[in-house]
Amino acid sequence: MALKVVEEWFNACAGCEVSILNIGENLVDLLSELEFVHMPFLIDHKYYGQTGEGTQVEIPEADVAIVSGGVRTEEQKEILQKIREKCKTLVALGTCAINGGIPAMANMWKREEILNAIYSSLPSEVPAWLDRVYAIDEIAKVDIYIPGCPPHPQNINEAINALLKGETWSLPERSVCDTCPTRREKKASSGTTKRFFENLTFSPEESLDTMRCVMEQGFICLGPVTRAGCRGDSDAPRCIRARVGCRGCFGPIRKGAKPMVDMMSAWSSIGLSPQGVPDRRALLNRFIGAHNNLRPLPKR
């Protein structure tokens, strides 16, 4: 019997859904074992009945719910709670669902400040906003986390196959640095922190293991505090393959970690000054603004 699946997206860009499609040929085999009963991305299933006759959100019962995106509105909160009620297993897909992602950078401002900046008068059609962007595990219990912006298709494939076998799935608690092949000397080449628009020193003709560690070259790289898993079967993490520092999109290595504090320590350990990093609060919490990691600061 096929696994019944609910797929939903909230405050996100649909990159997670594209990653599902990027599973590629293996997705053809998976589809014969999955029955999607609710998926706004593909299926015209209305929340309040097909003709709008309902008075409460209707979500079909399912074995698994896969949810991408953080929770910004009262409507999204209600739909998520109904999904949790109707589905046996809840999967958080992508960094927005797990840590708020880029949309949760809005948590640096009060809701009223954002709305007043966008609208001269608030239209009645705009769904009521919550006070901030929430990760979905702040609203409902999550069983499986598949991080990434976007998640790696291989991880999605492995997680779905585990569910088909009645098993759970998770990434190991390792850092991006643990999977990075670049050469390290455990000290920075200078005490100056460089910006992203400057170029790394490397030879494009040579392999990655001959290139010096990005952070030791003085560039911001969040590899020490970011969970590994973006490289799949390749030889290096995705950003490193592109010869840039890790942006941190897979989120903290473990639940409850504070990357901003840990990153300060990593910089200091090789002789870089954290004071030289502009806008540290936004930069180091860029993908993890939920869970109160980003909030409005008191006015001075």
GROMACS .gro file of N, CA, C and O in nm, residues 3-67:
model
  260
    3LEU      N    1   0.235   0.501   0.056
    3LEU     CA    2   0.243   0.590   0.171
    3LEU      C    3   0.166   0.718   0.138
    3LEU      O    4   0.196   0.786   0.039
    4LYS      N    5   0.066   0.752   0.219
    4LYS     CA    6  -0.011   0.874   0.194
    4LYS      C    7   0.068   0.995   0.244
    4LYS      O    8   0.115   0.996   0.358
    5VAL      N    9   0.081   1.096   0.158
    5VAL     CA   10   0.167   1.210   0.189
    5VAL      C   11   0.091   1.342   0.173
    5VAL      O   12   0.022   1.365   0.072
    6VAL      N   13   0.104   1.428   0.274
    6VAL     CA   14   0.061   1.568   0.265
    6VAL      C   15   0.186   1.652   0.247
    6VAL      O   16   0.284   1.634   0.319
    7GLU      N   17   0.187   1.740   0.146
    7GLU     CA   18   0.300   1.832   0.128
    7GLU      C   19   0.245   1.974   0.133
    7GLU      O   20   0.148   2.006   0.065
    8GLU      N   21   0.308   2.058   0.214
    8GLU     CA   22   0.260   2.195   0.233
    8GLU      C   23   0.377   2.291   0.234
    8GLU      O   24   0.487   2.254   0.275
    9TRP      N   25   0.354   2.414   0.188
    9TRP     CA   26   0.459   2.517   0.194
    9TRP      C   27   0.403   2.642   0.257
    9TRP      O   28   0.289   2.679   0.234
   10PHE      N   29   0.483   2.706   0.337
   10PHE     CA   30   0.439   2.828   0.404
   10PHE      C   31   0.525   2.946   0.357
   10PHE      O   32   0.526   2.980   0.241
   11ASN      N   33   0.601   3.004   0.449
   11ASN     CA   34   0.676   3.126   0.421
   11ASN      C   35   0.811   3.089   0.358
   11ASN      O   36   0.914   3.086   0.426
   12ALA      N   37   0.811   3.061   0.228
   12ALA     CA   38   0.931   3.011   0.161
   12ALA      C   39   0.923   3.042   0.012
   12ALA      O   40   0.829   3.106  -0.035
   13CYS      N   41   1.022   2.994  -0.063
   13CYS     CA   42   1.037   3.032  -0.204
   13CYS      C   43   1.008   2.919  -0.303
   13CYS      O   44   1.018   2.939  -0.423
   14ALA      N   45   0.980   2.800  -0.257
   14ALA     CA   46   0.957   2.681  -0.340
   14ALA      C   47   1.085   2.612  -0.384
   14ALA      O   48   1.081   2.515  -0.457
   15GLY      N   49   1.200   2.660  -0.337
   15GLY     CA   50   1.326   2.592  -0.368
   15GLY      C   51   1.329   2.451  -0.312
   15GLY      O   52   1.390   2.360  -0.372
   16CYS      N   53   1.262   2.428  -0.198
   16CYS     CA   54   1.258   2.294  -0.139
   16CYS      C   55   1.181   2.199  -0.230
   16CYS      O   56   1.219   2.082  -0.246
   17GLU      N   57   1.072   2.249  -0.290
   17GLU     CA   58   0.993   2.164  -0.379
   17GLU      C   59   1.074   2.133  -0.507
   17GLU      O   60   1.065   2.023  -0.562
   18VAL      N   61   1.151   2.230  -0.553
   18VAL     CA   62   1.237   2.205  -0.669
   18VAL      C   63   1.340   2.097  -0.635
   18VAL      O   64   1.374   2.012  -0.718
   19SER      N   65   1.388   2.097  -0.511
   19SER     CA   66   1.483   1.994  -0.469
   19SER      C   67   1.421   1.855  -0.471
   19SER      O   68   1.488   1.756  -0.498
   20ILE      N   69   1.291   1.846  -0.439
   20ILE     CA   70   1.223   1.716  -0.450
   20ILE      C   71   1.229   1.669  -0.596
   20ILE      O   72   1.261   1.553  -0.624
   21LEU      N   73   1.199   1.760  -0.689
   21LEU     CA   74   1.205   1.724  -0.831
   21LEU      C   75   1.347   1.687  -0.873
   21LEU      O   76   1.368   1.601  -0.958
   22ASN      N   77   1.447   1.751  -0.808
   22ASN     CA   78   1.586   1.725  -0.844
   22ASN      C   79   1.638   1.590  -0.792
   22ASN      O   80   1.754   1.555  -0.815
   23ILE      N   81   1.552   1.515  -0.723
   23ILE     CA   82   1.591   1.377  -0.689
   23ILE      C   83   1.622   1.300  -0.817
   23ILE      O   84   1.704   1.208  -0.820
   24GLY      N   85   1.557   1.341  -0.926
   24GLY     CA   86   1.590   1.284  -1.057
   24GLY      C   87   1.526   1.149  -1.081
   24GLY      O   88   1.411   1.124  -1.042
   25GLU      N   89   1.601   1.058  -1.143
   25GLU     CA   90   1.545   0.929  -1.184
   25GLU      C   91   1.491   0.849  -1.066
   25GLU      O   92   1.392   0.777  -1.078
   26ASN      N   93   1.555   0.863  -0.950
   26ASN     CA   94   1.507   0.789  -0.833
   26ASN      C   95   1.366   0.830  -0.792
   26ASN      O   96   1.293   0.754  -0.729
   27LEU      N   97   1.327   0.953  -0.828
   27LEU     CA   98   1.193   0.999  -0.794
   27LEU      C   99   1.086   0.917  -0.867
   27LEU      O  100   0.978   0.894  -0.814
   28VAL      N  101   1.119   0.870  -0.987
   28VAL     CA  102   1.023   0.788  -1.064
   28VAL      C  103   0.988   0.662  -0.985
   28VAL      O  104   0.872   0.622  -0.975
   29ASP      N  105   1.090   0.599  -0.926
   29ASP     CA  106   1.066   0.478  -0.845
   29ASP      C  107   0.988   0.512  -0.719
   29ASP      O  108   0.899   0.437  -0.677
   30LEU      N  109   1.020   0.627  -0.657
   30LEU     CA  110   0.952   0.665  -0.533
   30LEU      C  111   0.803   0.693  -0.556
   30LEU      O  112   0.719   0.658  -0.473
   31LEU      N  113   0.772   0.756  -0.669
   31LEU     CA  114   0.633   0.800  -0.692
   31LEU      C  115   0.534   0.684  -0.692
   31LEU      O  116   0.417   0.700  -0.656
   32SER      N  117   0.581   0.566  -0.733
   32SER     CA  118   0.491   0.451  -0.735
   32SER      C  119   0.457   0.403  -0.594
   32SER      O  120   0.362   0.327  -0.575
   33GLU      N  121   0.534   0.452  -0.495
   33GLU     CA  122   0.511   0.410  -0.356
   33GLU      C  123   0.452   0.521  -0.271
   33GLU      O  124   0.435   0.506  -0.151
   34LEU      N  125   0.425   0.637  -0.334
   34LEU     CA  126   0.370   0.752  -0.262
   34LEU      C  127   0.235   0.792  -0.321
   34LEU      O  128   0.216   0.788  -0.443
   35GLU      N  129   0.144   0.834  -0.235
   35GLU     CA  130   0.016   0.888  -0.280
   35GLU      C  131  -0.001   1.027  -0.218
   35GLU      O  132  -0.026   1.038  -0.098
   36PHE      N  133   0.016   1.130  -0.299
   36PHE     CA  134   0.001   1.266  -0.249
   36PHE      C  135  -0.147   1.300  -0.238
   36PHE      O  136  -0.219   1.300  -0.338
   37VAL      N  137  -0.193   1.329  -0.117
   37VAL     CA  138  -0.335   1.358  -0.096
   37VAL      C  139  -0.359   1.507  -0.075
   37VAL      O  140  -0.474   1.552  -0.072
   38HIS      N  141  -0.252   1.584  -0.057
   38HIS     CA  142  -0.264   1.730  -0.044
   38HIS      C  143  -0.129   1.790  -0.079
   38HIS      O  144  -0.029   1.756  -0.017
   39MET      N  145  -0.126   1.874  -0.182
   39MET     CA  146  -0.001   1.937  -0.223
   39MET      C  147  -0.035   2.061  -0.305
   39MET      O  148  -0.055   2.052  -0.426
   40PRO      N  149  -0.046   2.178  -0.239
   40PRO     CA  150  -0.086   2.300  -0.312
   40PRO      C  151   0.002   2.329  -0.432
   40PRO      O  152  -0.044   2.392  -0.528
   41PHE      N  153   0.129   2.283  -0.427
   41PHE     CA  154   0.222   2.305  -0.538
   41PHE      C  155   0.170   2.241  -0.667
   41PHE      O  156   0.193   2.291  -0.776
   42LEU      N  157   0.096   2.127  -0.654
   42LEU     CA  158   0.052   2.052  -0.772
   42LEU      C  159  -0.096   2.020  -0.774
   42LEU      O  160  -0.154   2.001  -0.880
   43ILE      N  161  -0.160   2.010  -0.656
   43ILE     CA  162  -0.297   1.959  -0.648
   43ILE      C  163  -0.392   2.071  -0.607
   43ILE      O  164  -0.364   2.145  -0.511
   44ASP      N  165  -0.504   2.083  -0.675
   44ASP     CA  166  -0.604   2.184  -0.642
   44ASP      C  167  -0.694   2.132  -0.530
   44ASP      O  168  -0.806   2.091  -0.553
   45HIS      N  169  -0.639   2.132  -0.408
   45HIS     CA  170  -0.718   2.089  -0.292
   45HIS      C  171  -0.738   2.210  -0.203
   45HIS      O  172  -0.644   2.269  -0.150
   46LYS      N  173  -0.864   2.253  -0.185
   46LYS     CA  174  -0.895   2.375  -0.110
   46LYS      C  175  -0.895   2.347   0.041
   46LYS      O  176  -0.930   2.238   0.087
   47TYR      N  177  -0.858   2.450   0.117
   47TYR     CA  178  -0.854   2.435   0.264
   47TYR      C  179  -0.995   2.430   0.325
   47TYR      O  180  -1.016   2.369   0.429
   48TYR      N  181  -1.090   2.498   0.263
   48TYR     CA  182  -1.225   2.507   0.322
   48TYR      C  183  -1.328   2.441   0.229
   48TYR      O  184  -1.436   2.495   0.205
   49GLY      N  185  -1.294   2.323   0.176
   49GLY     CA  186  -1.385   2.254   0.084
   49GLY      C  187  -1.364   2.306  -0.057
   49GLY      O  188  -1.325   2.421  -0.077
   50GLN      N  189  -1.394   2.223  -0.157
   50GLN     CA  190  -1.366   2.259  -0.296
   50GLN      C  191  -1.448   2.378  -0.344
   50GLN      O  192  -1.414   2.443  -0.441
   51THR      N  193  -1.562   2.407  -0.280
   51THR     CA  194  -1.642   2.524  -0.320
   51THR      C  195  -1.644   2.629  -0.209
   51THR      O  196  -1.726   2.720  -0.211
   52GLY      N  197  -1.555   2.612  -0.112
   52GLY     CA  198  -1.547   2.710  -0.004
   52GLY      C  199  -1.659   2.699   0.097
   52GLY      O  200  -1.686   2.794   0.171
   53GLU      N  201  -1.724   2.582   0.101
   53GLU     CA  202  -1.841   2.567   0.187
   53GLU      C  203  -1.804   2.538   0.333
   53GLU      O  204  -1.888   2.550   0.423
   54GLY      N  205  -1.678   2.502   0.357
   54GLY     CA  206  -1.637   2.464   0.492
   54GLY      C  207  -1.615   2.583   0.583
   54GLY      O  208  -1.602   2.698   0.539
   55THR      N  209  -1.613   2.556   0.712
   55THR     CA  210  -1.589   2.663   0.810
   55THR      C  211  -1.459   2.641   0.885
   55THR      O  212  -1.416   2.729   0.960
   56GLN      N  213  -1.398   2.523   0.866
   56GLN     CA  214  -1.271   2.492   0.931
   56GLN      C  215  -1.173   2.436   0.826
   56GLN      O  216  -1.214   2.381   0.724
   57VAL      N  217  -1.045   2.451   0.855
   57VAL     CA  218  -0.942   2.399   0.764
   57VAL      C  219  -0.957   2.247   0.753
   57VAL      O  220  -0.972   2.178   0.854
   58GLU      N  221  -0.954   2.197   0.628
   58GLU     CA  222  -0.965   2.052   0.605
   58GLU      C  223  -0.833   2.000   0.546
   58GLU      O  224  -0.792   2.044   0.439
   59ILE      N  225  -0.769   1.910   0.618
   59ILE     CA  226  -0.647   1.844   0.570
   59ILE      C  227  -0.673   1.693   0.574
   59ILE      O  228  -0.717   1.641   0.678
   60PRO      N  229  -0.648   1.620   0.465
   60PRO     CA  230  -0.672   1.474   0.467
   60PRO      C  231  -0.579   1.402   0.565
   60PRO      O  232  -0.467   1.449   0.591
   61GLU      N  233  -0.625   1.290   0.618
   61GLU     CA  234  -0.537   1.208   0.702
   61GLU      C  235  -0.428   1.148   0.614
   61GLU      O  236  -0.451   1.113   0.498
   62ALA      N  237  -0.306   1.137   0.671
   62ALA     CA  238  -0.193   1.085   0.591
   62ALA      C  239  -0.090   1.021   0.684
   62ALA      O  240  -0.091   1.043   0.806
   63ASP      N  241  -0.002   0.942   0.623
   63ASP     CA  242   0.106   0.880   0.701
   63ASP      C  243   0.216   0.983   0.730
   63ASP      O  244   0.274   0.983   0.837
   64VAL      N  245   0.243   1.067   0.631
   64VAL     CA  246   0.355   1.161   0.642
   64VAL      C  247   0.313   1.299   0.593
   64VAL      O  248   0.242   1.311   0.493
   65ALA      N  249   0.358   1.402   0.665
   65ALA     CA  250   0.344   1.540   0.616
   65ALA      C  251   0.484   1.597   0.596
   65ALA      O  252   0.569   1.586   0.684
   66ILE      N  253   0.506   1.654   0.478
   66ILE     CA  254   0.633   1.721   0.449
   66ILE      C  255   0.602   1.870   0.437
   66ILE      O  256   0.524   1.911   0.351
   67VAL      N  257   0.662   1.951   0.525
   67VAL     CA  258   0.629   2.093   0.530
   67VAL      C  259   0.755   2.176   0.509
   67VAL      O  260   0.856   2.158   0.577
   0.00000   0.00000   0.00000
